[in-house]
Amino acid sequence: MKTLPPSFARPVPLRLALATVAAAALLAGCSMMPTYERPAAPVPAQYPGASAPTGAGTAAAELAWQDYFADDSLRQLIATALANNRDLRVAVLNIEQARAQLGIRRADQFPTVNAALTGSRTTTGDAAITSVYNAGLLVTAYEFDFFGRVASLKEQALAQYLATTEGSKTAQISLIATVAQSWFSLLADEELLAISKQTLATREDSLKLVQLRLDNGATSELELRQAQSLLETARVTLAQQQRQRALDENALVLLLGQAMPGDVRERLATTRLTQLRLPELPAGLPSDLLTRRPDIKQAEQQLIAANANIGAARAAFFPRISLTAGAGSASNALAGLFKDGSWGFSLAPQLLLPIFDAGRNQAGLDSAKAGRDIAIAQYEKSIQSAFREVADALAGRDTLAEQLRAQQAQTEAETQRLRLTDLRYQNGAASLLDSLDAQRSLFGSQQALVQTRLTYLQNQVVLYKTLGGGATQPTP
């Protein structure tokens, strides 16, 4: 009579074994995770200085960047950056990695079935050789998740995946806003260079005129030196602006991930900041940020992941039941491995109950609870930071608009002042120093006007970003 090796012996009837496995599966799924409750937002119900939702129109989070930015050159640059920027590419690849980790945790909830072919030969003291060969399917150490340890780890991986997805949206929003601000800076550099070149040419003509008057005894050397000083000041400013323009273009190229397209570079010289218009955005309420800002949603998903870790840490205090099972053919001879009568199965359940671990499980639970408290603080800080960013952008929108109007009026006044001073100087009613002072004031006012207009446009981009704009895709 053939004796089956112990690996595929029949210790229990098949029907009873299947019933045991089914009962264990039904009992599995008890969760030790605490019930998740979203913390209260630690910010006021209204933004500073606002008694009602500010503005009207489409919310920034619902307005695609293609609809917000009307400039064709800027749209082309943003599309190029979204396709080639390396930081955004890393953020997207992080999503793929998190998705793979989620797949691993999901797979832990199911048994792993392997095909196995094993053989062994044993020699006893009387020189007898015993051979054992097995072939079949094996399930090794499958854990019945009675207390939700594996399910908690899966929930933690799911929350991390969702957090990584929101992080990618945050990176996209930041990239779009930074490209827009860099483009505006480059346009401002072009305008400042044009102003400096024009001022330099004017002051060169003034210096020639002063030199001619000095040669004819109609003026003093003091006025000549004053004109020379203004000329060199213009040259210094021009050199500074040329350097700044090169730096701004290099920064934009890094964001794009490639060289600036040639057609965009050609349009750079003909585009002015005054031609750009950005739509007004409603600020809404601070509570809207919880659902519109991807960085806040990312922090909340990380909080959910930390909450799930507590469930896994709690489950470690309870028994862990695993099952190793096999079904296949066993024989004392390799030639009889697949003959009739060689088939069998085995079930080997195992129960591990923690008794003494020197405080390891308790330390793990304490660490998980501390991690949740840290995640709560980080979530609340993300809300407070978002509130401050929106409040700052709203304050900038209100004050910069008035500052821009005042700066435009000042520049117009300085232009008229220079015209009238030149008329008085040509008719002998004003000195050269008066004319040079008017030139200097106009030059400074023109530069300030460009800088103010740049700051105003960049603040509008910041408001769009802080309200969650840029994460949506255009509607087909």
C-alpha positions as a printed NumPy array, in Angstrom:
array([[  0.   ,   0.   ,   0.   ],
       [  1.345,   3.444,  -1.004],
       [  1.864,   5.99 ,   1.76 ],
       [  1.443,   9.612,   0.828],
       [  4.061,  12.012,   2.065],
       [  2.954,  14.296,   4.905],
       [  2.856,  17.397,   2.68 ],
       [ -0.242,  16.179,   0.876],
       [ -1.809,  13.965,   3.56 ],
       [ -5.578,  14.05 ,   4.177],
       [ -5.944,  15.139,   7.813],
       [ -9.526,  16.441,   7.409],
       [-12.355,  15.827,   4.938],
       [-12.423,  18.23 ,   2.005],
       [-15.952,  19.457,   2.745],
       [-15.054,  20.307,   6.322],
       [-11.891,  22.129,   5.197],
       [-13.808,  24.24 ,   2.697],
       [-16.402,  25.079,   5.321],
       [-13.656,  26.21 ,   7.666],
       [-12.126,  28.479,   5.025],
       [-15.543,  29.939,   4.148],
       [-16.322,  30.666,   7.797],
       [-12.986,  32.355,   8.254],
       [-13.59 ,  34.504,   5.179],
       [-16.985,  35.576,   6.48 ],
       [-15.53 ,  36.534,   9.829],
       [-12.746,  38.548,   8.204],
       [-13.171,  42.272,   7.679],
       [-13.644,  43.589,  11.204],
       [-11.954,  47.017,  11.249],
       [-10.051,  48.594,  14.125],
       [ -9.769,  51.978,  12.364],
       [-11.142,  54.963,  14.284],
       [-14.099,  56.664,  12.661],
       [-12.731,  59.524,  10.586],
       [-14.049,  63.001,  11.351],
       [-12.87 ,  66.037,   9.437],
       [-11.371,  68.61 ,  11.827],
       [-13.043,  71.997,  11.997],
       [-11.422,  74.68 ,   9.833],
       [ -9.369,  76.925,  12.15 ],
       [-10.062,  80.132,  10.167],
       [-12.708,  82.892,  10.283],
       [-15.908,  82.506,   8.29 ],
       [-15.1  ,  85.578,   6.178],
       [-11.974,  87.061,   4.659],
       [-10.669,  90.262,   6.279],
       [-12.686,  93.304,   5.259],
       [-15.408,  91.239,   3.549],
       [-18.94 ,  90.795,   4.874],
       [-20.12 ,  88.689,   1.926],
       [-18.54 ,  86.532,  -0.791],
       [-16.299,  88.841,  -2.823],
       [-17.017,  89.245,  -6.54 ],
       [-19.278,  87.408,  -8.934],
       [-18.646,  85.054, -11.802],
       [-17.118,  81.64 , -12.365],
       [-15.086,  80.277,  -9.468],
       [-11.372,  79.939, -10.145],
       [-11.391,  76.19 ,  -9.432],
       [-14.007,  75.743, -12.176],
       [-12.242,  77.997, -14.695],
       [ -9.729,  76.201, -16.917],
       [ -6.468,  78.003, -17.482],
       [ -7.215,  78.172, -21.225],
       [-10.253,  80.289, -20.367],
       [ -8.504,  82.457, -17.798],
       [ -5.477,  83.398, -19.908],
       [ -6.505,  84.934, -23.217],
       [ -3.002,  85.687, -24.538],
       [ -2.109,  83.151, -27.247],
       [  1.615,  83.296, -26.514],
       [  1.042,  82.563, -22.849],
       [ -1.285,  79.686, -23.662],
       [  1.373,  78.174, -25.889],
       [  4.007,  78.533, -23.182],
       [  1.801,  76.933, -20.52 ],
       [  0.98 ,  74.003, -22.8  ],
       [  4.679,  73.535, -23.519],
       [  5.522,  73.588, -19.807],
       [  2.792,  71.074, -18.944],
       [  4.2  ,  68.711, -21.549],
       [  7.913,  69.108, -20.768],
       [  8.464,  70.396, -17.226],
       [ 10.489,  67.824, -15.282],
       [  9.113,  68.666, -11.841],
       [  5.564,  68.06 , -13.069],
       [  6.714,  64.853, -14.734],
       [  8.097,  63.619, -11.409],
       [  4.784,  64.463,  -9.719],
       [  2.882,  62.415, -12.304],
       [  5.292,  59.493, -11.93 ],
       [  4.771,  59.633,  -8.182],
       [  1.1  ,  58.923,  -8.891],
       [  2.065,  55.811, -10.823],
       [  4.263,  54.663,  -7.966],
       [  1.494,  55.256,  -5.413],
       [ -0.96 ,  53.377,  -7.636],
       [  1.425,  50.427,  -7.742],
       [  1.733,  50.455,  -3.941],
       [ -2.049,  50.444,  -3.706],
       [ -2.125,  47.412,  -6.014],
       [  0.29 ,  45.606,  -3.684],
       [ -1.892,  46.297,  -0.653],
       [ -5.017,  45.192,  -2.483],
       [ -3.299,  41.967,  -3.502],
       [ -2.543,  41.244,   0.168],
       [ -6.281,  40.75 ,   0.727],
       [ -6.318,  37.708,  -1.546],
       [ -4.447,  34.426,  -1.357],
       [ -1.421,  33.969,  -3.561],
       [ -1.51 ,  30.692,  -5.509],
       [  1.759,  29.28 ,  -6.795],
       [  2.592,  26.235,  -8.843],
       [  5.195,  24.157,  -7.024],
       [  7.357,  21.179,  -7.861],
       [  9.55 ,  19.926,  -5.016],
       [ 11.613,  16.85 ,  -4.255],
       [ 13.76 ,  15.596,  -1.409],
       [ 15.859,  12.533,  -0.584],
       [ 16.699,  11.457,   2.972],
       [ 19.249,   8.868,   4.11 ],
       [ 18.717,   7.   ,   7.384],
       [ 21.233,   5.212,   9.584],
       [ 20.787,   1.861,   7.818],
       [ 21.666,   3.48 ,   4.462],
       [ 18.048,   3.427,   3.313],
       [ 17.085,   6.277,   1.021],
       [ 13.625,   7.842,   1.217],
       [ 12.436,   9.99 ,  -1.684],
       [  9.502,  12.41 ,  -1.664],
       [  8.216,  14.337,  -4.695],
       [  5.361,  16.887,  -4.74 ],
       [  3.701,  18.786,  -7.556],
       [  0.641,  21.005,  -7.354],
       [ -0.752,  24.333,  -6.241],
       [  0.313,  26.028,  -2.988],
       [ -1.15 ,  28.841,  -0.923],
       [  1.487,  30.065,   1.507],
       [  0.683,  31.919,   4.75 ],
       [ -2.52 ,  33.583,   3.576],
       [ -3.718,  35.84 ,   6.397],
       [ -7.393,  35.848,   7.35 ],
       [ -7.997,  39.498,   8.091],
       [-10.281,  39.01 ,  11.113],
       [ -9.368,  42.333,  12.692],
       [ -8.823,  44.473,   9.6  ],
       [ -5.036,  44.813,   9.682],
       [ -4.61 ,  44.173,   5.954],
       [ -7.718,  46.219,   5.111],
       [ -6.362,  49.146,   7.149],
       [ -3.072,  49.018,   5.281],
       [ -4.996,  48.974,   2.018],
       [ -7.005,  52.038,   3.091],
       [ -3.77 ,  53.743,   4.049],
       [ -2.294,  53.025,   0.609],
       [ -5.488,  54.28 ,  -1.063],
       [ -5.362,  57.548,   0.873],
       [ -1.68 ,  57.985,  -0.009],
       [ -2.505,  57.419,  -3.669],
       [ -5.257,  60.048,  -3.551],
       [ -2.928,  62.421,  -1.698],
       [ -0.284,  61.954,  -4.402],
       [ -2.898,  62.699,  -7.052],
       [ -3.815,  65.943,  -5.317],
       [ -0.127,  66.747,  -4.978],
       [  0.226,  66.447,  -8.729],
       [ -2.633,  68.925,  -9.171],
       [ -0.891,  71.304,  -6.786],
       [  2.289,  71.029,  -8.846],
       [  0.302,  71.749, -12.019],
       [ -1.349,  74.83 , -10.505],
       [  2.   ,  76.158,  -9.312],
       [  3.608,  75.543, -12.704],
       [  0.837,  77.349, -14.597],
       [  0.999,  80.36 , -12.284],
       [  4.799,  80.519, -12.372],
       [  4.908,  80.362, -16.175],
       [  2.345,  83.182, -16.389],
       [  4.264,  85.343, -13.924],
       [  7.547,  84.658, -15.729],
       [  5.989,  85.641, -19.065],
       [  4.677,  88.876, -17.564],
       [  8.132,  89.588, -16.112],
       [  9.709,  89.084, -19.512],
       [  7.215,  91.475, -21.103],
       [  7.972,  94.031, -18.403],
       [ 11.701,  93.609, -19.067],
       [ 11.135,  94.412, -22.735],
       [  9.189,  97.573, -21.87 ],
       [ 11.793,  98.691, -19.336],
       [ 14.558,  98.135, -21.876],
       [ 12.69 , 100.208, -24.452],
       [ 12.219, 103.035, -21.939],
       [ 15.882, 102.922, -20.904],
       [ 17.106, 102.952, -24.503],
       [ 14.876, 105.879, -25.352],
       [ 15.979, 107.752, -22.219],
       [ 19.624, 107.001, -23.   ],
       [ 19.262, 108.438, -26.506],
       [ 17.527, 111.548, -25.141],
       [ 20.222, 112.155, -22.557],
       [ 22.964, 111.696, -25.131],
       [ 21.338, 114.449, -27.21 ],
       [ 21.025, 116.611, -24.09 ],
       [ 24.707, 116.118, -23.283],
       [ 25.691, 117.145, -26.81 ],
       [ 23.549, 120.258, -26.493],
       [ 25.06 , 121.158, -23.105],
       [ 28.566, 120.605, -24.479],
       [ 27.792, 122.918, -27.371],
       [ 26.454, 125.592, -25.022],
       [ 29.527, 125.221, -22.804],
       [ 31.831, 125.666, -25.789],
       [ 30.026, 128.901, -26.606],
       [ 30.091, 130.123, -23.012],
       [ 26.318, 129.905, -22.58 ],
       [ 26.399, 127.48 , -19.607],
       [ 28.672, 126.252, -16.833],
       [ 30.636, 123.025, -16.337],
       [ 28.322, 122.148, -13.459],
       [ 25.442, 121.67 , -15.841],
       [ 27.699, 119.603, -18.109],
       [ 28.62 , 117.276, -15.242],
       [ 24.976, 117.01 , -14.237],
       [ 24.053, 115.917, -17.754],
       [ 26.908, 113.412, -17.808],
       [ 25.762, 111.954, -14.496],
       [ 22.231, 111.44 , -15.789],
       [ 23.583, 109.817, -18.945],
       [ 25.727, 107.339, -17.008],
       [ 22.816, 106.596, -14.687],
       [ 20.743, 105.609, -17.714],
       [ 23.567, 103.357, -18.92 ],
       [ 23.793, 101.661, -15.516],
       [ 20.042, 101.088, -15.494],
       [ 20.121,  99.706, -19.03 ],
       [ 22.868,  97.223, -18.129],
       [ 20.953,  96.081, -15.044],
       [ 17.793,  95.573, -17.048],
       [ 19.608,  93.628, -19.76 ],
       [ 21.005,  91.296, -17.119],
       [ 17.598,  90.895, -15.467],
       [ 15.968,  90.11 , -18.78 ],
       [ 18.513,  87.355, -19.462],
       [ 17.893,  85.882, -16.009],
       [ 14.118,  85.974, -16.447],
       [ 14.346,  84.258, -19.818],
       [ 16.588,  81.544, -18.368],
       [ 14.069,  80.956, -15.582],
       [ 11.244,  80.652, -18.113],
       [ 13.228,  78.208, -20.259],
       [ 13.745,  76.005, -17.185],
       [ 10.001,  76.003, -16.537],
       [  9.269,  75.136, -20.169],
       [ 11.722,  72.247, -20.173],
       [ 12.974,  73.375, -23.586],
       [ 13.935,  76.507, -25.492],
       [ 11.33 ,  79.188, -25.993],
       [  9.399,  78.627, -29.253],
       [ 10.549,  80.905, -32.055],
       [  7.111,  82.312, -32.847],
       [  6.591,  83.246, -29.201],
       [  9.965,  84.981, -29.121],
       [  8.947,  87.029, -32.158],
       [  5.717,  88.125, -30.462],
       [  7.648,  89.131, -27.36 ],
       [  8.742,  92.442, -28.882],
       [  5.215,  93.432, -29.947],
       [  3.237,  92.398, -26.839],
       [  2.683,  94.93 , -24.079],
       [  1.43 ,  94.523, -20.542],
       [ -1.346,  97.015, -21.283],
       [ -2.779,  94.553, -23.824],
       [ -3.275,  91.808, -21.226],
       [ -6.625,  91.41 , -19.523],
       [ -7.45 ,  88.852, -16.831],
       [-11.042,  88.237, -15.675],
       [-12.161,  89.202, -12.189],
       [-12.606,  86.229,  -9.863],
       [-15.029,  85.78 ,  -6.952],
       [-13.247,  84.951,  -3.709],
       [-16.169,  83.064,  -2.191],
       [-15.919,  81.893,   1.396],
       [-12.958,  80.357,   3.251],
       [-14.909,  77.116,   3.591],
       [-14.848,  76.795,  -0.221],
       [-11.098,  76.271,  -0.073],
       [-11.595,  72.848,   1.531],
       [-12.983,  71.474,  -1.713],
       [-11.183,  73.71 ,  -4.216],
       [ -7.568,  73.677,  -3.078],
       [ -5.755,  70.431,  -3.995],
       [ -3.07 ,  71.042,  -1.366],
       [ -5.741,  71.05 ,   1.355],
       [ -7.291,  67.895,  -0.065],
       [ -3.823,  66.349,  -0.168],
       [ -3.31 ,  67.138,   3.522],
       [ -6.71 ,  65.632,   4.336],
       [ -5.904,  62.419,   2.48 ],
       [ -2.657,  62.188,   4.427],
       [ -4.707,  62.581,   7.605],
       [ -6.986,  59.738,   6.462],
       [ -3.913,  57.596,   5.803],
       [ -2.614,  58.298,   9.31 ],
       [ -6.03 ,  57.383,  10.707],
       [ -5.904,  54.058,   8.843],
       [ -2.478,  53.338,  10.301],
       [ -4.042,  53.37 ,  13.761],
       [ -6.366,  50.568,  12.668],
       [ -3.413,  48.465,  11.549],
       [ -1.553,  49.192,  14.798],
       [ -4.578,  48.2  ,  16.893],
       [ -5.045,  44.97 ,  14.974],
       [ -1.49 ,  43.948,  15.907],
       [ -2.702,  43.319,  19.484],
       [ -5.099,  40.593,  18.321],
       [ -4.425,  37.066,  17.051],
       [ -3.146,  36.701,  13.526],
       [ -4.485,  33.662,  11.692],
       [ -2.827,  32.44 ,   8.534],
       [ -3.296,  29.421,   6.32 ],
       [ -0.9  ,  27.41 ,   4.249],
       [ -2.618,  24.956,   1.908],
       [ -1.686,  22.756,  -1.004],
       [ -3.365,  20.474,  -3.495],
       [ -1.689,  18.275,  -6.024],
       [  0.187,  15.042,  -6.51 ],
       [  2.667,  13.346,  -4.182],
       [  4.708,  10.229,  -4.658],
       [  7.753,   8.389,  -3.329],
       [  8.981,   8.003,  -6.889],
       [  9.261,  10.661,  -9.569],
       [  7.807,   8.311, -12.179],
       [  4.604,   7.847, -10.158],
       [  4.033,  11.513,  -9.467],
       [  0.986,  11.845, -11.706],
       [ -0.451,   8.33 , -11.493],
       [ -3.878,   7.563, -10.137],
       [ -4.079,   7.55 ,  -6.396],
       [ -1.294,  10.076,  -5.909],
       [ -3.52 ,  13.113,  -5.491],
       [ -3.99 ,  14.8  ,  -2.141],
       [ -4.265,  18.061,  -0.293],
       [ -3.136,  19.65 ,   2.937],
       [ -4.321,  22.425,   5.218],
       [ -2.024,  23.994,   7.791],
       [ -3.701,  26.864,   9.69 ],
       [ -1.634,  28.884,  12.136],
       [ -2.691,  31.207,  14.941],
       [ -0.259,  33.659,  16.538],
       [ -1.316,  35.456,  19.687],
       [  0.968,  38.229,  21.031],
       [  1.932,  37.517,  24.627],
       [  5.212,  39.337,  25.209],
       [  6.84 ,  41.707,  22.718],
       [  8.632,  44.103,  25.077],
       [  6.119,  46.871,  24.277],
       [  6.624,  46.778,  20.493],
       [  2.91 ,  46.748,  19.609],
       [  2.093,  49.497,  22.113],
       [  4.917,  51.624,  20.751],
       [  3.593,  51.052,  17.236],
       [  0.119,  52.192,  18.313],
       [  1.531,  55.259,  20.095],
       [  3.533,  56.116,  16.989],
       [  0.425,  55.791,  14.79 ],
       [ -1.587,  58.056,  17.095],
       [  1.195,  60.638,  17.151],
       [  1.335,  60.451,  13.354],
       [ -2.385,  61.194,  13.203],
       [ -1.977,  64.197,  15.526],
       [  0.838,  65.47 ,  13.313],
       [ -1.359,  65.02 ,  10.229],
       [ -4.162,  66.976,  11.933],
       [ -1.809,  69.862,  12.673],
       [ -0.494,  69.814,   9.103],
       [ -4.05 ,  69.747,   7.725],
       [ -5.062,  72.713,   9.872],
       [ -1.92 ,  74.612,   8.898],
       [ -2.618,  74.017,   5.206],
       [ -6.064,  75.601,   5.684],
       [ -4.606,  78.57 ,   7.553],
       [ -1.895,  79.044,   4.921],
       [ -4.483,  78.94 ,   2.126],
       [ -6.645,  81.474,   3.99 ],
       [ -3.706,  83.834,   4.372],
       [ -2.685,  83.481,   0.705],
       [ -6.186,  84.336,  -0.516],
       [ -6.511,  87.215,   1.953],
       [ -3.154,  88.631,   0.813],
       [ -4.13 ,  88.333,  -2.847],
       [ -7.479,  90.064,  -2.196],
       [ -5.74 ,  92.873,  -0.329],
       [ -3.321,  93.238,  -3.217],
       [ -6.127,  93.339,  -5.761],
       [ -7.904,  96.159,  -3.971],
       [ -4.83 ,  98.321,  -3.316],
       [ -2.821,  97.622,  -6.463],
       [ -5.682,  98.714,  -8.709],
       [ -5.744, 102.104,  -6.985],
       [ -1.946, 102.286,  -6.998],
       [ -1.878, 101.598, -10.728],
       [ -4.375, 104.373, -11.428],
       [ -2.359, 106.808,  -9.326],
       [  0.904, 105.797, -10.998],
       [ -0.597, 106.323, -14.443],
       [ -1.756, 109.798, -13.418],
       [  1.685, 110.61 , -12.046],
       [  3.39 , 109.504, -15.26 ],
       [  1.039, 111.648, -17.325],
       [  1.763, 114.606, -15.045],
       [  5.537, 114.068, -15.309],
       [  5.254, 113.896, -19.093],
       [  3.482, 117.267, -19.19 ],
       [  5.961, 118.689, -16.693],
       [  8.89 , 117.75 , -18.922],
       [  7.18 , 119.247, -21.969],
       [  6.492, 122.542, -20.193],
       [  9.97 , 122.659, -18.639],
       [ 11.586, 122.185, -22.035],
       [  9.488, 125.028, -23.434],
       [ 10.52 , 127.291, -20.564],
       [ 14.174, 126.264, -20.967],
       [ 14.161, 126.995, -24.697],
       [ 12.739, 130.429, -23.97 ],
       [ 15.203, 131.159, -21.161],
       [ 12.604, 130.993, -18.376],
       [ 14.028, 127.804, -16.77 ],
       [ 17.482, 126.449, -16.169],
       [ 19.023, 123.307, -17.613],
       [ 18.957, 121.764, -14.175],
       [ 15.169, 122.113, -14.156],
       [ 14.984, 120.295, -17.487],
       [ 17.326, 117.514, -16.343],
       [ 15.372, 117.077, -13.113],
       [ 12.136, 116.725, -15.091],
       [ 13.779, 114.091, -17.296],
       [ 14.944, 112.153, -14.236],
       [ 11.501, 112.276, -12.634],
       [  9.767, 111.105, -15.809],
       [ 12.205, 108.227, -16.244],
       [ 11.604, 107.035, -12.676],
       [  7.839, 107.374, -13.034],
       [  7.781, 105.398, -16.298],
       [  9.757, 102.592, -14.686],
       [  7.509, 102.574, -11.639],
       [  4.428, 102.404, -13.874],
       [  5.712,  99.281, -15.63 ],
       [  6.625,  97.658, -12.295],
       [  3.229,  98.485, -10.797],
       [  1.366,  97.093, -13.787],
       [  3.507,  93.932, -13.577],
       [  2.786,  93.549,  -9.862],
       [ -0.938,  94.025, -10.485],
       [ -1.06 ,  91.319, -13.165],
       [  1.055,  88.926, -11.134],
       [ -1.224,  89.438,  -8.134],
       [ -4.209,  88.443, -10.272],
       [ -2.383,  85.245, -11.185],
       [ -1.659,  84.624,  -7.507],
       [ -5.354,  85.023,  -6.695],
       [ -6.26 ,  82.54 ,  -9.442],
       [ -3.715,  80.097,  -8.04 ],
       [ -4.658,  80.491,  -4.379],
       [ -8.348,  79.935,  -5.164],
       [ -7.491,  76.57 ,  -6.756],
       [ -7.514,  77.623, -10.397],
       [ -5.532,  75.667, -12.955],
       [ -6.249,  72.102, -11.869],
       [ -9.268,  71.6  , -14.124],
       [ -9.079,  70.506, -17.722],
       [-11.025,  72.295, -20.48 ],
       [-14.458,  70.939, -21.318],
       [-14.375,  69.099, -24.71 ]])
